[in-house]
Coordinates of C-alpha atoms and ligand atoms in Angstrom, one line a residue:
M11 CA -6.6 3.1 42.0
S12 CA -9.6 1.8 40.1
H13 CA -10.0 2.0 36.3
H14 CA -13.3 3.6 35.5
I15 CA -14.8 2.1 32.4
A16 CA -17.8 3.2 30.5
V17 CA -19.7 0.4 28.9
I18 CA -21.9 0.8 25.8
G19 CA -23.4 -2.6 24.8
G20 CA -25.3 -1.0 22.0
D21 CA -27.4 -2.9 19.5
G22 CA -28.1 -6.4 18.3
T23 CA -25.4 -8.8 19.6
G24 CA -23.4 -6.0 21.0
P25 CA -24.7 -6.6 24.6
E26 CA -24.1 -10.3 24.2
V27 CA -20.4 -10.0 23.3
V28 CA -19.6 -7.3 25.7
R29 CA -21.1 -9.4 28.5
E30 CA -18.4 -12.1 27.7
G31 CA -15.7 -9.4 27.5
L32 CA -16.7 -8.2 30.9
K33 CA -16.7 -11.7 32.3
V34 CA -13.1 -12.1 31.1
L35 CA -12.0 -8.7 32.5
N36 CA -13.5 -9.6 35.9
A37 CA -11.5 -12.8 35.9
A38 CA -8.4 -11.0 35.0
A39 CA -9.1 -8.4 37.7
G40 CA -9.3 -11.1 40.3
K41 CA -6.2 -12.9 39.3
F42 CA -4.0 -9.8 39.0
N43 CA -5.7 -7.8 41.7
I44 CA -6.7 -5.0 39.5
K45 CA -9.6 -2.6 40.5
M46 CA -12.1 -1.8 37.7
D47 CA -15.7 -0.4 37.9
F48 CA -18.1 -0.4 35.1
H49 CA -20.8 2.2 34.2
H50 CA -23.3 1.0 31.7
Y51 CA -24.8 3.4 29.2
D52 CA -28.0 2.6 27.0
F53 CA -26.9 4.5 23.9
G54 CA -28.1 2.9 20.9
A55 CA -31.2 2.0 18.7
E56 CA -33.6 1.1 21.4
R57 CA -33.3 4.4 23.2
Y58 CA -33.3 6.3 19.9
L59 CA -36.5 4.6 18.6
K60 CA -38.1 5.2 22.1
T61 CA -37.0 8.8 22.8
G62 CA -35.5 10.1 19.5
K63 CA -32.2 10.9 21.3
I64 CA -28.9 9.5 20.5
I65 CA -26.4 11.2 22.9
D66 CA -26.3 14.6 24.1
E67 CA -23.5 17.0 25.0
S68 CA -23.5 16.4 28.8
E69 CA -23.3 12.6 28.3
I70 CA -20.3 13.3 26.0
G71 CA -18.9 15.3 28.9
E72 CA -19.5 12.4 31.2
L73 CA -17.7 9.9 28.9
K74 CA -14.6 12.2 28.9
K75 CA -14.2 11.5 32.6
F76 CA -13.7 7.7 32.1
N77 CA -10.4 6.0 31.8
A78 CA -11.7 4.0 28.6
I79 CA -14.9 3.1 26.9
Y80 CA -15.9 -0.4 26.0
L81 CA -18.4 -0.6 23.0
G82 CA -20.3 -3.5 21.6
A83 CA -21.9 -2.6 18.4
V84 CA -24.3 0.0 16.9
G85 CA -26.9 -0.5 14.0
H86 CA -30.4 -1.7 14.0
P87 CA -32.7 -2.8 11.0
E88 CA -35.4 -0.2 12.0
V89 CA -33.1 2.7 12.1
K90 CA -32.0 4.3 8.7
P91 CA -28.4 3.4 8.0
G92 CA -26.1 6.2 9.0
I93 CA -28.0 7.7 11.8
L94 CA -26.5 5.8 14.7
E95 CA -23.1 5.3 12.9
Q96 CA -22.7 9.0 12.5
G97 CA -24.7 10.1 15.6
L98 CA -23.0 7.8 18.0
L99 CA -19.9 5.9 16.8
L100 CA -18.3 8.7 14.5
R101 CA -19.5 11.5 16.9
L102 CA -17.6 9.9 19.8
R103 CA -14.4 9.3 17.7
F104 CA -14.4 13.0 16.7
E105 CA -15.5 14.5 20.0
L106 CA -13.1 12.4 22.0
D107 CA -10.5 13.1 19.4
Q108 CA -9.7 9.5 19.1
Y109 CA -7.4 10.2 16.1
I110 CA -5.9 6.7 15.9
N111 CA -7.8 3.5 14.9
L112 CA -5.5 0.7 15.8
R113 CA -6.6 -2.5 14.1
P114 CA -4.2 -5.7 14.7
V115 CA -4.4 -8.3 11.9
K116 CA -3.1 -11.3 13.7
L117 CA -3.9 -15.0 12.8
Y118 CA -4.0 -17.2 15.9
P119 CA -3.1 -20.9 15.9
G120 CA -6.0 -23.0 14.9
V121 CA -8.0 -20.2 13.3
D122 CA -9.0 -20.6 9.6
T123 CA -7.7 -18.1 7.1
P124 CA -9.0 -18.0 3.6
L125 CA -5.4 -17.5 2.4
K126 CA -4.1 -20.9 1.2
D127 CA -0.8 -21.8 2.7
K128 CA -0.6 -18.8 5.1
K129 CA 0.3 -19.5 8.7
P130 CA 0.1 -17.6 12.0
E131 CA 3.8 -16.6 11.4
D132 CA 2.7 -15.0 8.1
I133 CA -0.1 -12.9 9.3
D134 CA 1.0 -10.7 12.2
F135 CA 0.8 -7.1 11.7
V136 CA -1.2 -3.9 12.6
V137 CA -3.0 -1.2 10.6
I138 CA -3.1 2.3 12.0
R139 CA -6.0 4.0 10.5
E140 CA -6.1 7.9 10.8
N141 CA -9.5 8.2 12.4
T142 CA -10.6 11.9 12.5
G143 CA -9.8 13.4 9.1
G144 CA -10.2 12.8 5.3
I145 CA -13.6 12.2 3.7
Y146 CA -15.1 11.4 7.2
T147 CA -14.9 15.1 8.0
G148 CA -18.2 15.7 6.1
H149 CA -16.9 18.4 3.9
G150 CA -18.7 18.7 0.6
G151 CA -22.2 19.3 -0.6
A152 CA -24.8 18.8 -3.3
T153 CA -26.6 21.1 -5.7
R154 CA -29.5 20.6 -8.1
V155 CA -30.4 17.5 -6.2
G156 CA -32.8 15.2 -7.9
T157 CA -32.2 16.7 -11.4
Q158 CA -30.1 15.4 -14.2
D159 CA -27.6 18.1 -13.4
E160 CA -27.0 17.1 -9.8
I161 CA -23.6 17.6 -8.5
A162 CA -22.2 16.0 -5.2
T163 CA -18.8 16.5 -3.7
Q164 CA -17.1 14.9 -0.8
L165 CA -13.8 16.1 0.1
M166 CA -10.7 14.3 1.5
V167 CA -9.5 16.9 4.0
Y168 CA -6.1 16.7 5.8
D169 CA -3.8 19.2 7.5
R170 CA -0.3 18.8 8.5
R171 CA -1.0 18.5 12.2
T172 CA -3.5 15.6 11.7
V173 CA -1.1 13.8 9.6
D174 CA 1.8 14.3 11.8
R175 CA 0.2 13.1 15.0
C176 CA -0.9 10.0 13.3
L177 CA 2.5 9.3 11.9
R178 CA 4.1 9.9 15.2
Y179 CA 1.9 7.2 16.8
A180 CA 2.8 4.8 14.0
F181 CA 6.6 5.4 14.2
E182 CA 6.4 5.1 18.0
L183 CA 4.6 1.8 17.8
K184 CA 6.9 0.5 15.2
K185 CA 9.9 1.3 17.5
K186 CA 8.1 -0.6 20.4
R187 CA 7.4 -3.6 18.2
N188 CA 10.8 -3.8 17.0
R189 CA 12.2 -4.0 20.4
L190 CA 9.6 -6.7 21.2
N191 CA 10.5 -9.1 18.4
P192 CA 13.3 -9.3 15.8
K193 CA 10.8 -10.7 13.4
Y194 CA 9.1 -7.3 13.3
A195 CA 12.3 -5.4 13.3
A196 CA 13.2 -7.0 10.0
K197 CA 10.1 -5.4 8.4
P198 CA 9.4 -1.9 7.3
I199 CA 6.8 0.5 8.5
T200 CA 4.6 1.0 5.5
L201 CA 2.8 4.2 4.6
I202 CA -0.4 3.3 2.3
H203 CA -2.0 5.9 0.1
K204 CA -2.6 6.7 -3.6
R205 CA -0.2 9.5 -4.3
N206 CA 0.0 8.7 -8.0
V207 CA -3.6 10.0 -8.3
L208 CA -4.4 12.0 -5.1
T209 CA -1.4 14.2 -5.7
Y210 CA -2.4 16.8 -2.9
C211 CA -3.3 14.5 0.0
G212 CA -1.0 11.7 -1.0
D213 CA 1.9 14.1 -1.3
L214 CA 1.2 15.7 2.1
W215 CA 1.2 12.2 3.7
Y216 CA 4.3 11.0 1.9
R217 CA 6.4 14.1 2.6
A218 CA 5.3 14.2 6.2
F219 CA 6.2 10.4 6.5
E220 CA 9.6 10.8 4.8
E221 CA 10.5 13.9 6.8
M222 CA 9.6 12.5 10.2
G223 CA 11.2 9.2 9.4
E224 CA 14.5 10.6 8.3
K225 CA 14.6 13.1 11.1
D226 CA 13.4 11.2 14.1
Y227 CA 13.5 7.6 13.3
P228 CA 16.5 7.0 10.8
E229 CA 16.9 3.5 12.2
L230 CA 13.5 2.4 11.1
K231 CA 13.1 1.0 7.5
R232 CA 10.4 2.8 5.7
D233 CA 8.3 1.6 2.7
Y234 CA 5.4 3.0 0.6
N235 CA 2.5 1.2 -1.1
H236 CA -0.4 2.5 -3.2
I237 CA -3.6 1.4 -1.7
D238 CA -4.5 -0.8 -4.5
A239 CA -1.3 -2.5 -4.5
A240 CA -1.5 -2.9 -0.7
N241 CA -4.8 -4.7 -1.1
M242 CA -3.1 -7.2 -3.4
W243 CA -0.1 -7.8 -1.1
F244 CA -2.2 -8.2 1.9
V245 CA -3.5 -11.3 0.2
K246 CA -0.5 -12.5 -1.6
N247 CA 2.2 -11.6 0.9
P248 CA 0.8 -10.6 4.3
E249 CA 4.2 -11.6 5.7
W250 CA 5.7 -8.5 4.4
F251 CA 3.8 -6.2 6.8
D252 CA 4.3 -5.2 10.2
V253 CA 3.1 -1.5 11.0
C254 CA 1.0 -0.1 8.2
V255 CA -0.3 3.6 8.5
T256 CA -2.9 5.1 6.2
E257 CA -5.6 7.7 6.0
N258 CA -9.2 7.4 7.2
L259 CA -11.2 5.8 4.3
F260 CA -8.4 3.8 2.9
G261 CA -7.9 2.4 6.4
D262 CA -11.7 1.6 6.7
I263 CA -11.6 -0.4 3.6
I264 CA -8.4 -2.3 4.0
T265 CA -9.1 -3.3 7.6
D266 CA -12.1 -5.3 6.6
L267 CA -9.7 -7.1 4.3
G268 CA -7.4 -7.5 7.3
A269 CA -10.2 -8.8 9.4
M270 CA -11.0 -11.5 6.8
I271 CA -7.4 -12.8 6.4
Q272 CA -7.1 -13.1 10.3
G273 CA -10.1 -15.3 10.4
G274 CA -13.1 -13.0 10.1
L275 CA -15.2 -10.5 12.0
G276 CA -15.6 -12.9 14.9
V277 CA -12.0 -12.3 15.9
A278 CA -11.1 -8.8 14.7
S279 CA -10.8 -6.1 17.4
G280 CA -9.8 -2.4 17.2
G281 CA -9.1 0.6 19.4
N282 CA -10.2 4.1 18.7
I283 CA -7.3 5.7 20.6
N284 CA -6.7 9.2 21.8
P285 CA -2.9 8.8 22.9
D286 CA -2.8 12.3 24.4
K287 CA -2.5 12.8 28.1
G288 CA -6.0 12.5 29.7
G289 CA -7.3 11.2 26.3
V290 CA -10.1 8.6 26.5
S291 CA -9.9 5.6 24.2
M292 CA -12.7 3.3 23.0
F293 CA -12.4 -0.4 22.3
E294 CA -14.7 -2.3 20.1
P295 CA -14.9 -5.5 18.1
M296 CA -15.0 -4.8 14.4
G297 CA -18.1 -6.7 13.5
G298 CA -21.4 -5.0 13.5
S299 CA -24.6 -5.7 15.5
A300 CA -25.4 -8.8 13.5
P301 CA -29.2 -8.5 13.9
K302 CA -30.0 -12.0 12.6
Y303 CA -28.0 -13.7 15.4
T304 CA -29.2 -11.5 18.2
G305 CA -30.4 -13.2 21.3
Q306 CA -29.4 -16.7 20.1
N307 CA -26.2 -17.2 22.0
V308 CA -24.3 -18.1 18.9
I309 CA -22.4 -15.1 18.0
N310 CA -18.6 -15.2 18.6
P311 CA -17.5 -13.0 21.4
M312 CA -13.7 -13.3 20.8
A313 CA -13.5 -10.0 19.0
A314 CA -15.1 -8.3 22.0
I315 CA -12.7 -10.2 24.3
G316 CA -9.8 -9.1 22.2
A317 CA -11.1 -5.5 22.4
A318 CA -11.2 -5.9 26.2
M319 CA -7.7 -7.2 26.0
M320 CA -6.4 -4.1 24.1
M321 CA -8.3 -1.8 26.5
I322 CA -6.7 -3.3 29.7
D323 CA -3.3 -3.2 27.9
S324 CA -3.8 0.4 27.0
L325 CA -4.6 1.1 30.8
G326 CA -1.1 -0.3 31.6
E327 CA -2.2 -3.7 32.9
T328 CA 0.2 -5.5 30.5
K329 CA 0.4 -8.7 32.4
A330 CA -3.4 -9.0 32.6
A331 CA -3.6 -8.4 28.9
A332 CA -1.0 -11.1 28.2
A333 CA -2.9 -13.7 30.3
I334 CA -6.2 -12.8 28.5
E335 CA -4.4 -13.2 25.0
K336 CA -3.0 -16.6 26.2
A337 CA -6.4 -17.7 27.4
M338 CA -7.9 -16.5 24.1
E339 CA -5.4 -18.6 22.1
A340 CA -6.1 -21.8 24.1
T341 CA -9.9 -21.2 23.6
M342 CA -9.6 -20.6 19.9
L343 CA -7.7 -23.9 19.6
K344 CA -10.8 -25.7 21.1
M345 CA -13.4 -23.9 18.9
K346 CA -14.5 -25.6 15.7
S347 CA -14.7 -22.4 13.9
Q348 CA -14.7 -18.7 14.5
S349 CA -18.0 -18.1 12.6
A350 CA -21.3 -17.4 14.4
G351 CA -23.3 -20.6 14.9
K352 CA -20.4 -22.9 13.9
M353 CA -18.2 -22.5 16.8
G354 CA -19.1 -25.8 18.4
M355 CA -19.8 -23.7 21.6
S356 CA -22.2 -21.0 22.5
T357 CA -21.4 -17.4 23.1
T358 CA -21.4 -17.9 26.9
E359 CA -19.3 -21.0 26.7
V360 CA -16.6 -19.2 24.8
G361 CA -16.6 -16.5 27.4
D362 CA -16.7 -19.0 30.2
M363 CA -13.7 -20.9 28.9
V364 CA -11.5 -17.9 28.3
A365 CA -12.3 -16.6 31.9
G366 CA -11.7 -20.0 33.3
L367 CA -8.3 -20.3 31.7
I368 CA -7.2 -17.0 33.3
Ligands
LIG8 C1 -15.7 0.9 11.0 C2 -17.1 1.1 10.3 C3 -17.5 2.5 10.6 C4 -16.6 3.4 9.8 C5 -19.0 2.8 10.2 C6 -20.0 1.8 10.9 C7 -19.3 4.2 10.4 O1 -17.2 0.6 9.1 O2 -15.6 1.1 12.2 O3 -14.8 0.5 10.4 O4 -16.8 3.6 8.6 O5 -15.6 3.8 10.3
LIG9 MN1 -15.4 -0.3 8.5

């Protein structure tokens, strides 16, 4: 059986980092005798600027037939902010019902963190960001626009089913991690919200979390943090966290903080996951298209390689994923920095080294 993978290089440095990720996947495929085929799509700014088209219904239908999607980055200085983000990235998340955004926050040995005195053993957790609900649903509106009396609303929308399916994934992942490592098992699963102020949505999430935890996962320790406090603890005591679960916008914000403490956008990867049977997930580096570094062979492909590793893991190729991670670790130890232009290596050299070590 072959894994059919759709590849969207996208804009800016997207195609450069995706190229290195594919190099690494091909190396792993050779070593572990895995069959993969890649189908490249040209969605992104260039096509939009040329044709006015972002993606159409039939192309979304095509994407639903793949086993996974590998995405570089979207965003271009000549395209008004929001057009590609909403028209491509968010549209795919919604249409493919990728209701989990899984963002590991893991500090690898040799990688610099801005947190003084924190070591790899202190920063090793995951954030599960609900990925299809909340403020991202686009409910709201504006009236009297442009006048002194303008009113704008943007609603945080959640229903019990959307909350429950996200929590289910979080509890199951926590169970799996606890089996993997006693260090994880000693820590709770943490719900992050703002239920002292968001008394409707926060209450829904909190009750659903407590009910599911008590009923189906009584053996798992549960904890709750307000989002503002969680921000503080991510910086002060990241070692307290293992699996964190939160709603969409809070998850968006706190995972940028997570990316920074694990060494920056050069190393932070994520998966937009549809865990259901037949669901198609999409994996991407968390960094954007970085226009100012485009075409210079200086951008760090490590986050894209990490996304490829998560993708192959989700396809059941756990041995290959573990080998990629080991090769990533060894390469990061050799790099001067994880920041673009300061790596002591070029983009292609980083990819070559990871691929070579496999
Ligand atoms: C992210 C990004 C996106 C989001 C943007 C580009 C729409 O910030 O993946 O975290 O808000 O989800
Ligand atoms: Mn974000």
